Short mmCIF file of C-alpha atoms in Angstrom, two decimals:
data_model
loop_
_atom_site.label_atom_id
_atom_site.label_comp_id
_atom_site.label_asym_id
_atom_site.label_seq_id
_atom_site.Cartn_x
_atom_site.Cartn_y
_atom_site.Cartn_z
CA MET A 1 9.24 -23.88 -2.28
CA PHE A 2 6.57 -24.16 -5.02
CA ASN A 3 4.19 -26.25 -2.89
CA SER A 4 3.83 -23.86 0.01
CA GLY A 5 2.44 -20.40 0.70
CA ILE A 6 0.96 -18.65 -2.33
CA PHE A 7 2.27 -21.50 -4.58
CA LYS A 8 0.06 -24.21 -2.94
CA GLN A 9 -2.18 -25.89 -5.43
CA GLU A 10 -5.39 -24.40 -4.06
CA PHE A 11 -3.95 -20.90 -4.30
CA ARG A 12 -2.26 -21.10 -7.71
CA ARG A 13 -5.31 -19.90 -9.58
CA GLN A 14 -5.57 -16.89 -7.28
CA LEU A 15 -1.94 -16.01 -7.89
CA GLN A 16 -2.42 -16.50 -11.61
CA VAL A 17 -5.43 -14.20 -11.69
CA THR A 18 -3.67 -11.58 -9.57
CA LEU A 19 -0.68 -11.55 -11.88
CA SER A 20 -3.07 -11.11 -14.82
CA VAL A 21 -5.06 -8.16 -13.47
CA ILE A 22 -1.95 -6.21 -12.32
CA VAL A 23 -0.61 -6.03 -15.82
CA ILE A 24 -2.59 -2.76 -16.10
CA THR A 25 -0.92 -1.61 -12.91
CA LEU A 26 2.47 -2.23 -14.50
CA SER A 27 1.42 -0.16 -17.51
CA HIS A 28 0.09 2.64 -15.27
CA GLY A 29 3.38 2.61 -13.29
CA ILE A 30 5.39 3.13 -16.49
CA GLY A 31 3.23 6.17 -17.22
CA LEU A 32 3.98 7.54 -13.73
CA GLY A 33 7.69 6.84 -13.94
CA TRP A 34 7.90 8.39 -17.41
CA PHE A 35 7.24 11.80 -15.88
CA SER A 36 10.26 12.33 -13.61
CA PRO A 37 13.09 11.89 -16.18
CA MET A 38 11.00 13.49 -18.93
CA LEU A 39 10.06 16.69 -17.17
CA PRO A 40 13.58 18.23 -17.20
CA LYS A 41 13.78 17.46 -20.94
CA LEU A 42 10.42 19.08 -21.67
CA GLN A 43 11.58 22.20 -19.68
CA SER A 44 14.81 22.55 -21.61
CA GLU A 45 14.80 24.40 -24.96
CA SER A 46 17.81 22.38 -26.14
CA LYS A 47 16.52 18.95 -25.04
CA THR A 48 12.76 18.99 -25.53
CA PRO A 49 11.54 16.37 -28.00
CA LEU A 50 8.39 18.35 -28.68
CA ASP A 51 7.68 21.69 -30.51
CA PHE A 52 7.22 23.59 -27.22
CA VAL A 53 8.80 24.05 -23.85
CA VAL A 54 7.01 23.44 -20.46
CA ASP A 55 7.68 26.08 -17.80
CA VAL A 56 7.67 25.55 -14.02
CA HIS A 57 4.00 26.23 -13.49
CA GLU A 58 2.94 24.10 -16.49
CA GLY A 59 5.19 21.39 -15.23
CA SER A 60 3.50 21.39 -11.86
CA TRP A 61 0.11 21.05 -13.65
CA VAL A 62 1.36 18.20 -15.85
CA GLY A 63 2.56 16.51 -12.65
CA SER A 64 -0.54 17.15 -10.53
CA ILE A 65 -3.41 16.85 -12.98
CA VAL A 66 -3.00 13.11 -12.80
CA CYS A 67 -4.47 13.34 -9.26
CA LEU A 68 -7.61 15.21 -10.56
CA GLY A 69 -8.04 12.35 -12.97
CA GLY A 70 -7.58 10.05 -9.99
CA VAL A 71 -10.63 11.57 -8.28
CA THR A 72 -12.66 11.10 -11.46
CA GLY A 73 -11.42 7.54 -11.75
CA ASN A 74 -12.24 6.71 -8.13
CA PHE A 75 -15.86 7.59 -8.46
CA LEU A 76 -16.39 6.54 -12.00
CA PHE A 77 -15.10 3.02 -11.49
CA ALA A 78 -16.80 2.71 -8.10
CA TYR A 79 -20.09 3.43 -9.90
CA ILE A 80 -19.24 0.95 -12.72
CA MET A 81 -18.23 -1.68 -10.18
CA SER A 82 -21.42 -1.24 -8.10
CA CYS A 83 -23.78 -1.27 -11.16
CA PHE A 84 -22.08 -3.67 -13.53
CA GLY A 85 -19.75 -5.70 -11.36
CA ARG A 86 -15.97 -6.15 -10.89
CA LYS A 87 -15.41 -7.80 -14.26
CA VAL A 88 -16.76 -4.87 -16.38
CA ALA A 89 -14.75 -2.41 -14.26
CA ILE A 90 -11.62 -4.46 -14.85
CA TYR A 91 -12.04 -4.36 -18.62
CA GLY A 92 -12.83 -0.62 -18.46
CA LEU A 93 -9.40 0.25 -17.01
CA ALA A 94 -7.78 -0.54 -20.29
CA VAL A 95 -9.53 2.33 -22.11
CA PRO A 96 -7.95 5.41 -20.47
CA ASN A 97 -4.62 3.57 -20.19
CA THR A 98 -4.53 3.05 -23.94
CA LEU A 99 -5.47 6.68 -24.61
CA ILE A 100 -2.48 7.91 -22.63
CA TRP A 101 0.08 6.69 -25.13
CA PHE A 102 -1.81 8.01 -28.19
CA LEU A 103 -2.02 11.40 -26.59
CA PHE A 104 1.71 11.47 -25.61
CA TYR A 105 2.68 10.50 -29.17
CA PHE A 106 0.52 13.19 -30.86
CA ALA A 107 1.02 15.93 -28.29
CA ASN A 108 1.59 19.25 -30.02
CA SER A 109 0.72 21.47 -27.09
CA VAL A 110 0.94 21.31 -23.32
CA GLU A 111 -2.88 20.90 -23.21
CA LEU A 112 -2.60 17.42 -24.74
CA LEU A 113 -0.06 16.50 -22.07
CA TYR A 114 -2.68 17.59 -19.50
CA VAL A 115 -5.31 15.40 -21.12
CA ALA A 116 -2.89 12.42 -21.27
CA ARG A 117 -1.96 12.79 -17.57
CA PHE A 118 -5.65 13.18 -16.71
CA CYS A 119 -6.35 9.85 -18.45
CA ALA A 120 -3.47 8.36 -16.46
CA GLY A 121 -5.21 9.60 -13.32
CA ILE A 122 -8.52 7.98 -14.34
CA THR A 123 -6.71 4.64 -14.80
CA GLY A 124 -4.88 4.99 -11.49
CA GLY A 125 -7.97 6.09 -9.54
CA GLY A 126 -10.01 3.20 -11.01
CA MET A 127 -7.25 0.67 -10.28
CA TYR A 128 -7.01 1.71 -6.64
CA VAL A 129 -10.72 1.10 -6.21
CA VAL A 130 -11.28 -2.02 -8.35
CA LEU A 131 -8.19 -4.21 -8.00
CA PRO A 132 -7.63 -4.32 -4.25
CA ILE A 133 -11.34 -5.16 -3.68
CA PHE A 134 -11.31 -7.76 -6.49
CA ILE A 135 -8.11 -9.38 -5.27
CA GLY A 136 -9.27 -9.23 -1.64
CA GLU A 137 -12.61 -10.95 -2.63
CA ILE A 138 -11.02 -13.88 -4.52
CA ALA A 139 -8.01 -14.44 -2.23
CA ASP A 140 -7.87 -16.82 0.69
CA GLN A 141 -7.39 -14.88 4.01
CA SER A 142 -4.08 -16.59 4.65
CA ILE A 143 -2.47 -15.05 1.55
CA ARG A 144 -4.68 -12.00 1.01
CA GLY A 145 -2.06 -9.61 2.32
CA ARG A 146 0.62 -10.93 -0.02
CA LEU A 147 -1.66 -11.02 -3.13
CA CYS A 148 -2.80 -7.42 -2.47
CA SER A 149 0.79 -6.39 -2.10
CA PHE A 150 1.47 -7.58 -5.65
CA PHE A 151 -0.54 -4.53 -6.76
CA THR A 152 2.10 -2.23 -5.26
CA LEU A 153 4.91 -4.46 -6.60
CA ALA A 154 3.60 -4.15 -10.16
CA LEU A 155 3.14 -0.39 -9.75
CA ASN A 156 6.74 -0.01 -8.51
CA MET A 157 8.14 -2.22 -11.28
CA GLY A 158 6.31 -0.03 -13.80
CA ILE A 159 7.71 3.12 -12.23
CA LEU A 160 11.18 1.71 -12.50
CA LEU A 161 10.64 0.74 -16.14
CA GLY A 162 9.23 4.24 -16.75
CA PHE A 163 12.42 5.76 -15.22
CA ILE A 164 14.63 3.64 -17.41
CA ILE A 165 12.65 4.04 -20.64
CA ALA A 166 12.14 7.80 -20.30
CA SER A 167 15.93 8.22 -19.57
CA HIS A 168 17.20 6.15 -22.52
CA VAL A 169 14.50 5.67 -25.16
CA PRO A 170 13.41 8.46 -27.61
CA TYR A 171 10.13 10.21 -26.66
CA HIS A 172 8.13 9.09 -29.76
CA VAL A 173 9.34 5.48 -29.49
CA ILE A 174 8.05 4.95 -25.97
CA PRO A 175 4.25 4.80 -26.88
CA PHE A 176 4.87 2.09 -29.50
CA ILE A 177 6.47 -0.13 -26.77
CA VAL A 178 4.06 0.49 -23.91
CA ILE A 179 0.77 0.46 -25.66
CA ALA A 180 1.09 -3.34 -26.04
CA LEU A 181 0.50 -3.78 -22.30
CA PRO A 182 -3.19 -2.77 -22.12
CA PHE A 183 -3.94 -5.07 -25.01
CA CYS A 184 -2.15 -7.96 -23.31
CA TYR A 185 -4.11 -7.14 -20.16
CA LEU A 186 -7.42 -7.50 -22.01
CA LEU A 187 -6.37 -10.86 -23.44
CA LEU A 188 -5.31 -12.19 -20.05
CA THR A 189 -8.53 -11.08 -18.24
CA ALA A 190 -10.95 -11.91 -21.02
CA ARG A 191 -12.17 -15.22 -19.51
CA LEU A 192 -12.10 -14.38 -15.76
CA PRO A 193 -15.30 -15.19 -13.90
CA GLU A 194 -17.06 -12.39 -11.94
CA SER A 195 -16.28 -12.11 -8.28
CA PRO A 196 -18.21 -14.80 -6.31
CA GLN A 197 -19.38 -12.24 -3.78
CA GLN A 198 -20.75 -10.04 -6.56
CA LEU A 199 -22.63 -13.02 -8.09
CA LEU A 200 -24.18 -13.84 -4.73
CA ARG A 201 -25.37 -10.26 -4.35
CA TRP A 202 -27.10 -10.64 -7.64
CA GLY A 203 -28.79 -13.83 -6.46
CA ARG A 204 -26.88 -16.07 -8.82
CA GLU A 205 -25.73 -18.79 -6.32
CA GLU A 206 -24.86 -21.48 -8.86
CA ASP A 207 -22.68 -19.06 -10.81
CA ALA A 208 -21.08 -18.00 -7.56
CA LYS A 209 -20.20 -21.61 -6.73
CA ARG A 210 -18.65 -22.14 -10.11
CA ALA A 211 -16.70 -18.90 -9.89
CA LEU A 212 -15.45 -19.76 -6.34
CA LYS A 213 -14.43 -23.21 -7.51
CA TYR A 214 -12.48 -21.63 -10.27
CA TYR A 215 -10.66 -19.26 -7.90
CA CYS A 216 -10.05 -22.07 -5.42
CA ASN A 217 -8.62 -24.20 -8.23
CA CYS A 218 -10.99 -27.04 -7.67
CA ASP A 219 -13.01 -26.84 -10.85
CA GLY A 220 -11.28 -29.80 -12.49
CA PRO A 221 -12.54 -33.36 -12.69
CA THR A 222 -10.45 -34.55 -9.74
CA PRO A 223 -9.90 -31.62 -7.33
CA SER A 224 -7.51 -32.07 -4.45
CA LYS A 225 -8.92 -32.52 -0.90
CA GLU A 226 -7.22 -29.32 0.21
CA SER A 227 -8.77 -27.32 -2.61
CA GLU A 228 -12.22 -28.83 -1.93
CA ARG A 229 -12.02 -27.99 1.73
CA ALA A 230 -10.90 -24.44 1.06
CA TYR A 231 -13.77 -24.00 -1.35
CA GLN A 232 -16.40 -25.31 1.05
CA LYS A 233 -15.25 -23.19 3.94
CA GLN A 234 -14.90 -20.01 1.86
CA PHE A 235 -18.35 -20.44 0.24
CA GLU A 236 -20.10 -21.03 3.58
CA ASP A 237 -18.38 -18.04 5.21
CA MET A 238 -19.26 -15.85 2.20
CA ARG A 239 -22.93 -16.96 1.99
CA ASP A 240 -23.44 -16.65 5.79
CA ALA A 241 -21.92 -13.14 5.86
CA LEU A 242 -24.06 -11.94 2.94
CA GLN A 243 -27.20 -13.48 4.48
CA GLN A 244 -26.47 -11.82 7.76
CA GLN A 245 -25.88 -8.52 5.97
CA THR A 246 -29.27 -8.86 4.18
CA LYS A 247 -30.94 -9.68 7.49
CA ASP A 248 -29.43 -6.71 9.32
CA SER A 249 -30.29 -4.23 6.51
CA GLY A 250 -33.82 -5.64 6.01
CA ASN A 251 -33.20 -6.05 2.24
CA GLU A 252 -32.63 -2.32 1.96
CA GLY A 253 -29.92 -0.72 -0.10
CA LEU A 254 -27.23 1.51 1.44
CA THR A 255 -28.55 4.08 3.89
CA MET A 256 -26.81 6.84 5.86
CA SER A 257 -26.96 4.73 9.00
CA ASP A 258 -24.64 2.23 7.34
CA PHE A 259 -22.00 4.98 7.30
CA TYR A 260 -22.89 6.79 10.58
CA ASN A 261 -22.08 4.13 13.09
CA LYS A 262 -19.07 3.66 15.26
CA ARG A 263 -17.45 0.80 13.30
CA ALA A 264 -17.96 2.39 9.91
CA LEU A 265 -16.75 5.86 11.00
CA LYS A 266 -13.67 4.41 12.62
CA ALA A 267 -12.82 2.40 9.44
CA ILE A 268 -13.29 5.49 7.26
CA VAL A 269 -11.17 7.61 9.45
CA THR A 270 -8.49 4.92 9.57
CA GLY A 271 -8.60 4.85 5.75
CA LEU A 272 -8.31 8.57 5.42
CA ILE A 273 -5.43 8.83 7.89
CA LEU A 274 -3.52 6.03 6.15
CA MET A 275 -4.14 7.78 2.85
CA THR A 276 -2.80 11.00 4.30
CA GLY A 277 0.38 9.12 5.47
CA ASN A 278 0.65 7.37 2.04
CA ILE A 279 0.83 10.73 0.32
CA PHE A 280 2.26 13.24 2.72
CA THR A 281 5.13 11.17 4.00
CA GLY A 282 6.35 12.45 0.71
CA THR A 283 6.98 9.37 -1.39
CA PHE A 284 4.49 10.19 -4.20
CA ALA A 285 5.90 13.68 -4.70
CA PHE A 286 9.44 12.30 -4.42
CA ILE A 287 8.82 9.80 -7.26
CA ASN A 288 7.33 12.55 -9.53
CA TYR A 289 10.17 15.06 -8.88
CA MET A 290 13.10 12.69 -8.07
CA SER A 291 15.44 14.02 -10.76
CA ASN A 292 14.68 17.65 -9.72
CA ILE A 293 15.35 16.74 -6.02
CA PHE A 294 18.76 15.22 -6.82
CA GLU A 295 19.67 18.25 -8.98
CA ARG A 296 18.99 20.61 -6.02
CA VAL A 297 21.34 18.72 -3.65
CA HIS A 298 24.15 18.76 -6.29
CA THR A 299 24.70 15.02 -6.29
CA GLN A 300 27.76 13.95 -8.33
CA LEU A 301 25.83 11.06 -9.91
CA GLU A 302 23.67 11.89 -12.93
CA PRO A 303 20.13 12.73 -11.52
CA ASN A 304 18.31 10.17 -13.71
CA THR A 305 20.78 7.44 -12.60
CA ASN A 306 19.86 8.22 -9.00
CA THR A 307 16.20 8.08 -9.99
CA ILE A 308 16.59 4.60 -11.51
CA ILE A 309 18.37 3.38 -8.37
CA ILE A 310 15.44 4.61 -6.26
CA GLY A 311 13.02 2.82 -8.57
CA ALA A 312 14.87 -0.46 -7.97
CA VAL A 313 14.79 0.14 -4.22
CA GLN A 314 10.97 0.56 -4.37
CA ILE A 315 10.76 -2.99 -5.73
CA VAL A 316 12.97 -4.40 -3.01
CA GLY A 317 10.84 -2.66 -0.40
CA THR A 318 7.63 -4.10 -1.79
CA LEU A 319 9.13 -7.61 -1.94
CA ALA A 320 9.98 -7.21 1.72
CA SER A 321 6.40 -6.19 2.42
CA ILE A 322 5.06 -9.24 0.56
CA TYR A 323 7.25 -11.48 2.62
CA LEU A 324 6.46 -9.88 5.97
CA VAL A 325 2.80 -8.77 5.79
CA ASP A 326 1.11 -12.13 6.40
CA ARG A 327 3.84 -13.30 8.83
CA HIS A 328 4.17 -10.37 11.19
CA GLY A 329 0.99 -8.46 10.66
CA ARG A 330 -0.06 -5.07 9.26
CA LYS A 331 0.28 -2.82 12.38
CA ILE A 332 3.95 -3.54 13.10
CA LEU A 333 4.92 -2.84 9.44
CA LEU A 334 3.06 0.48 9.53
CA ILE A 335 4.73 1.50 12.78
CA VAL A 336 8.22 0.62 11.54
CA SER A 337 7.48 2.35 8.25
CA CYS A 338 6.30 5.62 9.89
CA VAL A 339 9.40 5.68 12.14
CA GLY A 340 11.73 5.10 9.17
CA CYS A 341 9.98 7.77 7.04
CA ALA A 342 10.22 10.31 9.87
CA LEU A 343 13.99 9.64 10.28
CA GLY A 344 14.67 9.48 6.55
CA THR A 345 12.93 12.72 5.55
CA SER A 346 14.36 14.58 8.49
CA ALA A 347 17.92 13.38 7.60
CA PHE A 348 17.51 14.26 3.94
CA GLY A 349 16.20 17.64 5.01
CA VAL A 350 19.32 18.23 7.05
CA TYR A 351 21.53 17.33 4.07
CA ALA A 352 19.39 19.57 1.77
CA PHE A 353 19.73 22.50 4.19
CA TYR A 354 23.55 22.31 4.16
CA ALA A 355 23.55 21.81 0.34
CA GLU A 356 21.20 24.71 -0.49
CA GLU A 357 21.56 27.21 2.40
CA THR A 358 25.19 27.08 3.35
CA ASP A 359 28.63 27.10 1.80
CA ALA A 360 29.55 23.73 3.36
CA ASP A 361 31.76 21.56 1.14
CA LEU A 362 29.77 18.33 0.72
CA SER A 363 31.72 16.97 -2.22
CA ALA A 364 32.99 14.03 -0.17
CA TYR A 365 29.40 12.88 0.51
CA SER A 366 27.45 14.07 -2.54
CA ALA A 367 28.14 10.87 -4.62
CA TRP A 368 26.58 8.47 -2.13
CA LEU A 369 24.88 10.12 0.88
CA PRO A 370 21.79 11.72 -0.75
CA VAL A 371 20.92 8.68 -2.74
CA THR A 372 21.52 6.41 0.26
CA ILE A 373 19.19 8.40 2.56
CA MET A 374 16.55 8.59 -0.11
CA ALA A 375 16.88 4.89 -0.92
CA LEU A 376 16.40 3.96 2.74
CA ASN A 377 13.46 6.26 3.04
CA ILE A 378 11.76 4.82 -0.12
CA PHE A 379 12.52 1.26 1.01
CA ILE A 380 10.98 1.64 4.47
CA ALA A 381 7.94 3.49 3.03
CA ASN A 382 7.26 0.62 0.63
CA VAL A 383 7.57 -1.93 3.38
CA GLY A 384 4.67 -0.38 5.25
CA ILE A 385 2.79 2.85 4.52
CA ILE A 386 2.76 2.41 0.77
CA SER A 387 2.05 -1.36 0.38
CA VAL A 388 0.13 -2.16 3.56
CA THR A 389 -2.32 0.76 3.35
CA MET A 390 -4.30 -0.94 0.54
CA VAL A 391 -4.42 -4.25 2.47
CA VAL A 392 -5.68 -2.65 5.68
CA LEU A 393 -8.35 -0.53 3.89
CA VAL A 394 -9.96 -3.54 2.32
CA GLU A 395 -9.91 -5.39 5.64
CA VAL A 396 -11.25 -2.72 7.95
CA LEU A 397 -14.16 -1.47 5.90
CA PRO A 398 -17.50 -3.25 6.62
CA GLN A 399 -18.48 -5.41 3.65
CA LYS A 400 -21.74 -3.57 2.89
CA ILE A 401 -20.08 -0.20 2.43
CA ARG A 402 -16.71 -1.44 1.19
CA SER A 403 -17.14 -0.37 -2.45
CA VAL A 404 -18.57 3.09 -1.75
CA ALA A 405 -16.31 3.83 1.27
CA SER A 406 -13.17 2.66 -0.50
CA SER A 407 -13.97 4.94 -3.43
CA PHE A 408 -14.47 7.80 -0.99
CA CYS A 409 -11.13 7.08 0.70
CA PHE A 410 -9.31 6.74 -2.61
CA GLY A 411 -11.01 9.93 -3.78
CA GLY A 412 -9.45 11.59 -0.70
CA LEU A 413 -6.10 9.95 -1.64
CA SER A 414 -6.32 11.52 -5.10
CA CYS A 415 -7.21 14.97 -3.72
CA LEU A 416 -4.26 14.73 -1.33
CA ALA A 417 -1.95 13.52 -4.06
CA PHE A 418 -3.04 16.50 -6.19
CA ALA A 419 -2.22 18.88 -3.39
CA SER A 420 1.12 17.20 -2.77
CA VAL A 421 2.30 17.07 -6.38
CA LYS A 422 0.98 20.57 -7.20
CA THR A 423 2.53 22.26 -4.18
CA PHE A 424 5.82 20.30 -3.76
CA PRO A 425 7.75 21.94 -6.69
CA LEU A 426 6.40 25.33 -5.50
CA MET A 427 7.50 24.57 -1.91
CA MET A 428 10.97 23.62 -3.16
CA GLU A 429 11.07 26.88 -5.15
CA TYR A 430 9.87 29.25 -2.46
CA PHE A 431 10.73 27.55 0.90
CA GLY A 432 13.58 25.22 -0.07
CA LEU A 433 13.92 21.52 -0.21
CA ALA A 434 14.82 21.16 3.46
CA ALA A 435 11.53 22.74 4.69
CA SER A 436 9.60 20.52 2.23
CA MET A 437 11.26 17.44 3.65
CA TRP A 438 10.64 18.39 7.26
CA SER A 439 6.94 18.89 6.59
CA CYS A 440 6.87 15.28 5.48
CA THR A 441 8.60 14.33 8.76
CA ALA A 442 5.76 15.93 10.74
CA VAL A 443 3.16 13.96 8.88
CA SER A 444 5.08 10.71 9.48
CA ILE A 445 5.05 11.42 13.17
CA LEU A 446 1.28 12.07 13.24
CA CYS A 447 0.62 8.80 11.40
CA LEU A 448 2.92 6.98 13.80
CA PHE A 449 0.85 8.23 16.67
CA TYR A 450 -2.38 6.97 15.18
CA ALA A 451 -0.90 3.58 14.20
CA VAL A 452 0.42 2.98 17.73
CA VAL A 453 -2.66 4.18 19.65
CA PHE A 454 -5.72 3.49 17.45
CA LEU A 455 -4.97 1.04 14.66
CA GLU A 456 -6.22 -2.53 15.11
CA GLU A 457 -4.34 -5.53 13.74
CA THR A 458 -6.23 -7.19 10.81
CA LYS A 459 -3.94 -10.09 10.15
CA ASN A 460 -5.98 -13.31 9.59
CA ARG A 461 -9.30 -11.42 9.87
CA SER A 462 -11.95 -12.78 7.46
CA ILE A 463 -12.92 -10.31 4.80
CA TYR A 464 -16.54 -10.97 5.70
CA GLU A 465 -16.15 -9.93 9.36
#
């Protein structure tokens, strides 16, 4: 078991580095998961741990402002990554993530909660730009999909921990626990080499060779033949691709023609559509308002208990994605995921309609049916549209525009997430939960159509192609 797949000797260093850099993703996930169980407490005069109460509109801003921070983080860290490299950007992610927990602890007004969540958005926006590109560049193409999916796994594990901690740990104790994670992250990433591709772009070929040997785990005195072969092939592919890129561009920097060509435009459109599906299939809004959703359908289980169950299901879905993505490909997982999300949100919408709009007696089903439908929906979303989107985006974007175009796509993701999280509680309030769910069904169907008709399979495609 430990000598095959991602555990093979030549891949172990890549796995180790991936696990190190996603510690910040785990910390960010805790910050996201914290919100759902904490919001009802902050809105209750009898339960709030602070000196003020958050109303519905303020709560929607606390929930959604993280997405505005995401837009800032997308472009800020894309700039840092382009000018100073992947390594500096990786270090920089720890700064806003650390600030979150100081601000939560010292919050004496709703405005400080806004600033804390905005910092959370900066961390998240930066992570989505920096980490998938960095992991994609250091990973062998045979395991790239699995390693990139670890990003989503860490995020979901963090969200689950956030659900649990915010439900059972006092408000002012939580920052003391979680703030250790960004410091551990800095220690784990302190000695990582820069990405070999970035070093080659800077003309530092010898440094690029050393970095690639490190990531191929053949930098010791007696490297294995398998590691040496993997290193040689990867370095030649990388150097040839970058030389061809330089030749095609005539040593120029990025120009508008790099974006306005058929391949680039199709890749960017694919990215934006996948981002739309990632957000508007509903999963992100569901995670932020899970406890409120279960309160509305009058489930017999305690709402936060249901929320924790859903957090655990997210992890199982991501593990399934890690197992399947390099075996069966990206396209089939996206298709299955879109079908499942369409069925799941439509079914939950039907249940919500009867729970909210009619006098039907649902007591025989309320203990298990809502959480079961939501669990299946969250599971199938994490198998495909949540986890695989990041993998596909890195693989479809041309190498020359990958950094800028990915920041553009993730900027779009953050704007869409803001719209979703800001409007979802208002939609539940004014149109009902059922209509909100059915709108997610419509988006799932549109994404399914695109995945079936237009999406290309990128399994085993070299990142340099």
